Structures are given as structure tokens and as C-alpha cells.
mmCIF file of C-alpha atoms in Angstrom:
data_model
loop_
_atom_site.group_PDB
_atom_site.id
_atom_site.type_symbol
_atom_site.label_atom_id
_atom_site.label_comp_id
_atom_site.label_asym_id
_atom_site.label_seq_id
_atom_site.Cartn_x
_atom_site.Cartn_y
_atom_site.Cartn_z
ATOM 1 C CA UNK A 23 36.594 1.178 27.274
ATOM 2 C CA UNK A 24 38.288 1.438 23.783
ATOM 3 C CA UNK A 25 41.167 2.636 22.142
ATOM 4 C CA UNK A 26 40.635 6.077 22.603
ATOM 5 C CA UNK A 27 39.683 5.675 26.226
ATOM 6 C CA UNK A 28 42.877 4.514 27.250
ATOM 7 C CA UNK A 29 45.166 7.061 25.275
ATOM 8 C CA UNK A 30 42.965 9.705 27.618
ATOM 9 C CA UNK A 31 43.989 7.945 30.993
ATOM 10 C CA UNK A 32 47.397 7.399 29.542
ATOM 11 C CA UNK A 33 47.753 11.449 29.846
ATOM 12 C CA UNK A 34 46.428 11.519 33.249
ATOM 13 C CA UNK A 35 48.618 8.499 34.050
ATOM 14 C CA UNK A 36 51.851 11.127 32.648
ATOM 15 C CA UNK A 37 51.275 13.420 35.036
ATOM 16 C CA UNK A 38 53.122 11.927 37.936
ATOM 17 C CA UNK A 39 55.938 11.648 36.070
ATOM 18 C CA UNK A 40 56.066 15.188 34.545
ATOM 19 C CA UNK A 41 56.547 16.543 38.117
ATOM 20 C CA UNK A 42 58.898 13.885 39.312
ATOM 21 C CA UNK A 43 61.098 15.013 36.446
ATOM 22 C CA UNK A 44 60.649 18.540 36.857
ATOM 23 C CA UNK A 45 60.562 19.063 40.571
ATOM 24 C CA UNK A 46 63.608 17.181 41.366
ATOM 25 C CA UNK A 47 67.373 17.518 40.541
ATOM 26 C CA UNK A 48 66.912 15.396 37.142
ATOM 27 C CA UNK A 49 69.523 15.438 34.794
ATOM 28 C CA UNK A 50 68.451 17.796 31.902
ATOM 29 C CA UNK A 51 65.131 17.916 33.267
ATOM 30 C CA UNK A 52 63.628 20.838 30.890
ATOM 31 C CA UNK A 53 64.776 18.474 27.886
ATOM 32 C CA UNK A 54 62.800 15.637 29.235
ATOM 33 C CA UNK A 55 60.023 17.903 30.787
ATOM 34 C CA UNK A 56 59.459 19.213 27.011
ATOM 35 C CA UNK A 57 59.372 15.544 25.909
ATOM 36 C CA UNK A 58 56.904 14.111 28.231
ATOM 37 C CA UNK A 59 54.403 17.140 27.748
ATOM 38 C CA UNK A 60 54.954 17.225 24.283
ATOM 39 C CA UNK A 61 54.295 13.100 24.547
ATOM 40 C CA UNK A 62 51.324 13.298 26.773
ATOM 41 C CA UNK A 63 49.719 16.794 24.940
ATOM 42 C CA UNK A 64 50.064 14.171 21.347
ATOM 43 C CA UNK A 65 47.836 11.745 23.557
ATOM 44 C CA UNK A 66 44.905 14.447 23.015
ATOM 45 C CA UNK A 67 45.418 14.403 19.430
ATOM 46 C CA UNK A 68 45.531 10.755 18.712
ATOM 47 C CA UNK A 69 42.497 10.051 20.920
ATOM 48 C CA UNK A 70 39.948 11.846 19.546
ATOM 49 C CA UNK A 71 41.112 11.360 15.978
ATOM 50 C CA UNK A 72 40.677 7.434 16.613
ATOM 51 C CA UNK A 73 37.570 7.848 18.545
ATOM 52 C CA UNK A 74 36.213 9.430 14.932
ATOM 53 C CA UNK A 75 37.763 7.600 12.655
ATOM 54 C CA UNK A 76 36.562 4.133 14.450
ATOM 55 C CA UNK A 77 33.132 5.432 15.791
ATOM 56 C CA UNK A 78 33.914 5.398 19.264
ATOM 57 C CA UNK A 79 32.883 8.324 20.450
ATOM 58 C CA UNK A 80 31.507 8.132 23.634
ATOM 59 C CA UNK A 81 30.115 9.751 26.527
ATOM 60 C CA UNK A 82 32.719 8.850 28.891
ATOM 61 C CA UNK A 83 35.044 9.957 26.010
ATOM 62 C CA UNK A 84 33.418 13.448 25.784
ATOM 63 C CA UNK A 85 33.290 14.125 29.448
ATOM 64 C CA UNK A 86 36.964 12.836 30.163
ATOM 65 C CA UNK A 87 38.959 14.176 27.890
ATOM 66 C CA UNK A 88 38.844 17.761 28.271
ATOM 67 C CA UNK A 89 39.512 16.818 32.044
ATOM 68 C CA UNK A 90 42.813 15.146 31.130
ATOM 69 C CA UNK A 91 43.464 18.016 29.163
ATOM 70 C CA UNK A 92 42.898 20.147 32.659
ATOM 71 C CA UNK A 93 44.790 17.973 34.383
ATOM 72 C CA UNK A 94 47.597 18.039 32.553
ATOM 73 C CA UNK A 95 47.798 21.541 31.605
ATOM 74 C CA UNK A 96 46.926 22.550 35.352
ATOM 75 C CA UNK A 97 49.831 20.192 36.736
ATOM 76 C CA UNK A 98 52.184 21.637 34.173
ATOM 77 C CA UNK A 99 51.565 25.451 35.319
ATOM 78 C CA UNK A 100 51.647 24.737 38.839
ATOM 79 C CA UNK A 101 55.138 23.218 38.150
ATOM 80 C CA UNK A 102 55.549 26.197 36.298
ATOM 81 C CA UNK A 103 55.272 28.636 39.488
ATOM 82 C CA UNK A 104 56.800 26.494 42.210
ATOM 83 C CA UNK A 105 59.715 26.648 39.404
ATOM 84 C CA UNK A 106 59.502 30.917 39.726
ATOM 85 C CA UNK A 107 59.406 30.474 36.087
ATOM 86 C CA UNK A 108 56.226 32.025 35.300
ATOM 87 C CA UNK A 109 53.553 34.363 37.375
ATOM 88 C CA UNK A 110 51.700 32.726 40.069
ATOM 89 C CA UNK A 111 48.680 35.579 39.143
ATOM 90 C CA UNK A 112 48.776 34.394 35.452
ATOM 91 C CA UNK A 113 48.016 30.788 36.493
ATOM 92 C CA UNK A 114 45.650 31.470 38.604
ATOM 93 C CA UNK A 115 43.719 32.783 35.946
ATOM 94 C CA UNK A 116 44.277 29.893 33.779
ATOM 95 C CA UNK A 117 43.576 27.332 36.234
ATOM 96 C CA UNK A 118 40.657 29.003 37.381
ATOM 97 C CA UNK A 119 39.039 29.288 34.004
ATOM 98 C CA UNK A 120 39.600 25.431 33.710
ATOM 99 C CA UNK A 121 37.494 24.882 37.023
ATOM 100 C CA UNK A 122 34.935 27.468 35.948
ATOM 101 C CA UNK A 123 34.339 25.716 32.717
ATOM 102 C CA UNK A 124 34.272 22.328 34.484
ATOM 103 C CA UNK A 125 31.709 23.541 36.725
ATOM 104 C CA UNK A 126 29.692 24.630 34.169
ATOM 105 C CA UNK A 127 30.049 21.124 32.067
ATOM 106 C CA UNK A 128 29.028 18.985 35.481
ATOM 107 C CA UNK A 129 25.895 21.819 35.626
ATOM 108 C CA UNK A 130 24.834 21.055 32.109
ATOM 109 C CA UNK A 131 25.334 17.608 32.353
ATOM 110 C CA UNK A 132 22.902 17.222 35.216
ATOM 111 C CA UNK A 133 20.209 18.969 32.947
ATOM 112 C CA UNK A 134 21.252 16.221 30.761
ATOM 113 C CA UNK A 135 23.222 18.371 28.474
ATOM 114 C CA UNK A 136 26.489 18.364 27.108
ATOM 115 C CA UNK A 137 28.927 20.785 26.034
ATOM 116 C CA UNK A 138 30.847 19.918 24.139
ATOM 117 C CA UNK A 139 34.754 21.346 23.548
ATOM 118 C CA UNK A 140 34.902 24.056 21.099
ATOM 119 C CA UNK A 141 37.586 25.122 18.513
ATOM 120 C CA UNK A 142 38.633 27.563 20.678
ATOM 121 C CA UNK A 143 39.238 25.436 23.810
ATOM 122 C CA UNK A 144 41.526 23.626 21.409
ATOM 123 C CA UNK A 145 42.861 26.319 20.074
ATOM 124 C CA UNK A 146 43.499 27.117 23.767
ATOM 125 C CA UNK A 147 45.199 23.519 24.318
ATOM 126 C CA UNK A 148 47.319 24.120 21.646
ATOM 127 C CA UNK A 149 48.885 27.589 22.751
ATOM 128 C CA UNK A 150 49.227 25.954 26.422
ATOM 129 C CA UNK A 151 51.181 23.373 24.971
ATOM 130 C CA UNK A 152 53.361 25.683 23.094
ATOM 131 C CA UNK A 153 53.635 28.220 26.144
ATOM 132 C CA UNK A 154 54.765 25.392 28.731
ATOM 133 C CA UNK A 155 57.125 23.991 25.890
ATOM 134 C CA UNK A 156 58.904 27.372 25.218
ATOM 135 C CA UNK A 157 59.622 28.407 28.790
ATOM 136 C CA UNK A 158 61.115 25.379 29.951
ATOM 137 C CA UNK A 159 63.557 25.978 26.780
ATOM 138 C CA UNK A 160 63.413 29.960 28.125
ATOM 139 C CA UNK A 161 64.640 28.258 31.007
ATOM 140 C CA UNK A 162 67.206 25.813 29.795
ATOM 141 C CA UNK A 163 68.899 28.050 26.916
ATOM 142 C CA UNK A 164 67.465 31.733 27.597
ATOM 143 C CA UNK A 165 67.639 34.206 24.764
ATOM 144 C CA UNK A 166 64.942 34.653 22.393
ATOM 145 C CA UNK A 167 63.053 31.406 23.846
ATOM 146 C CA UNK A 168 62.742 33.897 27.070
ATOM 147 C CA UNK A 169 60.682 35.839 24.799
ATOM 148 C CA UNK A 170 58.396 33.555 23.279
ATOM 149 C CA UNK A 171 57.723 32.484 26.377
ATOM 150 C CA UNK A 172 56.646 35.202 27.815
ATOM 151 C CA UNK A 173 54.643 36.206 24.588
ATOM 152 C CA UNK A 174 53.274 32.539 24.184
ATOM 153 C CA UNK A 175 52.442 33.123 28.031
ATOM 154 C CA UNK A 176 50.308 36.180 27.391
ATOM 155 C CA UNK A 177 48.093 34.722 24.361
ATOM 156 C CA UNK A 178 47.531 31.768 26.355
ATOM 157 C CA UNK A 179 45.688 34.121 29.301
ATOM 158 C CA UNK A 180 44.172 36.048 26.181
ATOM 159 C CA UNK A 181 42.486 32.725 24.768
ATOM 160 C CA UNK A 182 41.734 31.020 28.301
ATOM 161 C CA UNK A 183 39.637 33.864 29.023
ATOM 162 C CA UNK A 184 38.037 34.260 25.964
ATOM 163 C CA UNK A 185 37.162 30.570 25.750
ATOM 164 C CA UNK A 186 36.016 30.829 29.369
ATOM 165 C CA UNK A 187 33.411 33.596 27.960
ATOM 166 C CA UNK A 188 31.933 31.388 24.973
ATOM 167 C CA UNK A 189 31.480 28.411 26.938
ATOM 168 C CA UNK A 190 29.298 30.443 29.264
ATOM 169 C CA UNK A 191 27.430 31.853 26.285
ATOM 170 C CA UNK A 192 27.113 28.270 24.925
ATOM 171 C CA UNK A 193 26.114 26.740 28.416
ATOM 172 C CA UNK A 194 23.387 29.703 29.092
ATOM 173 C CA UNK A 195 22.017 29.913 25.297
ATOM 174 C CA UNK A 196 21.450 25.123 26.004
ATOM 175 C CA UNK A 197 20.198 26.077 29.340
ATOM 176 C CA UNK A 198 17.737 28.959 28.022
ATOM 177 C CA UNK A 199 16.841 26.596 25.095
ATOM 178 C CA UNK A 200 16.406 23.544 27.552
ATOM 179 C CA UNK A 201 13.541 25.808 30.077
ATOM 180 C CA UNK A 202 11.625 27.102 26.787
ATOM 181 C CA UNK A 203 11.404 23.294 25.686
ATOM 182 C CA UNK A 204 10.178 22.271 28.696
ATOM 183 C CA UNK A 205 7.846 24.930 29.451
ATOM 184 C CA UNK A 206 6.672 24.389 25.812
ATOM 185 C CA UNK A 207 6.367 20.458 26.664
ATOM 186 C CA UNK A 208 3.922 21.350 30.054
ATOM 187 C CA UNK A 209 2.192 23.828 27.746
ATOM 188 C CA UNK A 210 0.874 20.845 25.550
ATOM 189 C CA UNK A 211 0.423 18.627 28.654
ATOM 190 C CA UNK A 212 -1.782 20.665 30.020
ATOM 191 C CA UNK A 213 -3.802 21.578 26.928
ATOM 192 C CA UNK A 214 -4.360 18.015 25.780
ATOM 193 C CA UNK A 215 -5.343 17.140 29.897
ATOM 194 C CA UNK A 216 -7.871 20.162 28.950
ATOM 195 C CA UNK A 217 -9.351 18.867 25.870
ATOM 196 C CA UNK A 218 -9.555 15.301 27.217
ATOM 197 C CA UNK A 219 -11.463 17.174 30.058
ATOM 198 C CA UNK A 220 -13.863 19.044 27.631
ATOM 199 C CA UNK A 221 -14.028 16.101 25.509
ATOM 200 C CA UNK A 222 -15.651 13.461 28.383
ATOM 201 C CA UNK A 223 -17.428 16.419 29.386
ATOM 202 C CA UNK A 224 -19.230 16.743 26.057
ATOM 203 C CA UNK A 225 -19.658 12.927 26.304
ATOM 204 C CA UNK A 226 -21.176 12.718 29.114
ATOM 205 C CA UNK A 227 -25.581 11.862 28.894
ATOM 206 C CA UNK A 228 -27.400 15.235 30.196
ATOM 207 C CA UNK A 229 -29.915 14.731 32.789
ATOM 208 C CA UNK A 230 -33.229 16.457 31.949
#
């Protein structure tokens, strides 16, 4: 565990009390609901910027952080419906583009491959955060922060299932790559178990 390690559980951690503060009668809760998601979404920033900058980039760090990022963003859209404050059908989407992608990172990591998250799946992270952000201030202060919302909203389902497209590309193009390097690998096993077969052959005394 390292720095970077615990600024990912620290998000997880956040969760609980993003929907305490948003599901119950908490004073000014879209104020502090932006705050903690804006607080817990920095998290995402910070960790893999140290995990660079200090070398510790990891495998644990790889796999867990775009699940905290899931986690997070999946909580804060659920919150999202039960508050009637955005489509249930929308999120559905979303969230099921997170599982679909996690499936498909568990898959290639028991090939022992990893994929790893691409600009666009933070690209995505970064219009989720903005999306959640401006509808709970749609909610607080209406208006024109209605409106972004509900714009913010629709790019977010735009890029979720775009992403959700390129990771399959990326997943099928390591998988395809993967077979072909195998099938090349029993290729030479079998042609050097051949030769060493010829070659003893060929070594072998003939009996007149």
C-alpha cells in the first residue's frame, strides 16, 4: 500500500457519506453533496498523479482505481434517480456500461492482460463529474443550471457509450493479439520437438 493506494480507498470510503447527505433531510444538502463529490472526484486526480510522479504505480493501483471511479460515479447516479432528478433509463445506461467494461477488465485480466483506462474513460470521468455537479445546483437554484444539466447529462450518455465501444475494440484487438502469440509460441514448440526428433533420428547407428 502507498500513497496513492489510500487516496483510491479514501473515495470509496466517501461514498457512504455522499448518500447520507443526500438522501436525508440535510441542511443544504446539494451544497454539501457538490462538495463531497467534487472532494472525492479530486481523489482520482491526486492519486494517479502521485502514483507517477513517485513510481508507484501498481497493479493493485491499476485495477482499483477505475473501480472507485465506478463506485463513486454509480452511487452518485443512483442518488440521482431515487432523487427524480434525472432519468432512471439514462442511468441505466451509464451504470451498465461501467459493469460491461468491468467485466471485460476481470476477462482480460485472467488472460493475464490488462487494460488499461483510456483518455476517453477519463474524459468520461470528467463530464460525470461535471453532470452530477450541475444538477444538484439545477436542483438547488434552477434556471440555466437546469439546462446544463440536462445538456451535461446527455454528453455524459454520448461518451459512456462511446468509451464502452473502444474498450471492447481494445480488449478484442489484446485478446486476438494474445491467441496469435500463443498459437505462434506452440508453432515453434512443436517444430523444434520435430527437429530434435529428426535430429536423434539421424544420430542414431544403422543396422546393416
Amino acid at each position: 500500500m502507498n500513497l496513492a493506494n489510500y487516496l483510491t480507498l479514501l473515495r470509496i470510503f466517501s461514498i457512504p457519506f455522499l448518500v447520507t447527505v443526500l438522501l436525508t433531510e440535510f441542511p443544504n444538502k446539494e451544497i454539501w453533496g457538490i462538495g463531497l463529490f467534487l472532494a472525492a472526484s479530486v481523489t482520482d486526480v491526486l492519486d494517479g498523479y502521485i502514483a507517477r510522479r513517485r513510481r508507484q504505480v501498481t497493479t493493485m493501483g491499476i485495477l482499483m482505481d477505475p473501480l472507485a471511479d465506478k463506485l463513486l460515479v454509480t452511487s452518485a447516479f443512483i442518488i440521482l434517480v431515487q432523487l427524480h432528478l434525472v432519468p432512471a433509463w439514462m442511468v441505466v445506461i451509464i451504470i451498465g456500461r461501467e459493469f460491461a467494461v468491468t467485466g471485460l477488465r476481470n476477462l482480460a485480466s485472467s488472460e493475464g492482460l490488462i487494460i488499461r483506462a483510456s483518455a476517453l474513460g477519463k474524459t468520461k470521468m470528467v463530464f460525470q463529474v461535471v453532470a452530477v455537479c450541475l444538477i444538484l445546483a439545477g436542483a438547488r437554484f434552477g434556471g440555466i443550471w437546469l439546462l446544463l444539466g440536462k445538456i451535461s447529462l446527455w454528453l455524459v450518455l454520448v461518451i459512456a457509450v462511446s468509451s464502452m465501444v473502444h474498450y471492447f475494440f481494445v480488449f478484442w484487438r489484446k485478446i486476438d493479439a494474445h491467441r496469435k502469440k500463443r498459437i505462434r509460441l506452440k508453432r515453434k514448440l512443436f517444430q523444434r520437438r520435430q527437429n530434435r526428433v529428426i535430429r536423434e533420428a539421424r544420430s542414431e547407428p544403422s543396422v546393416e
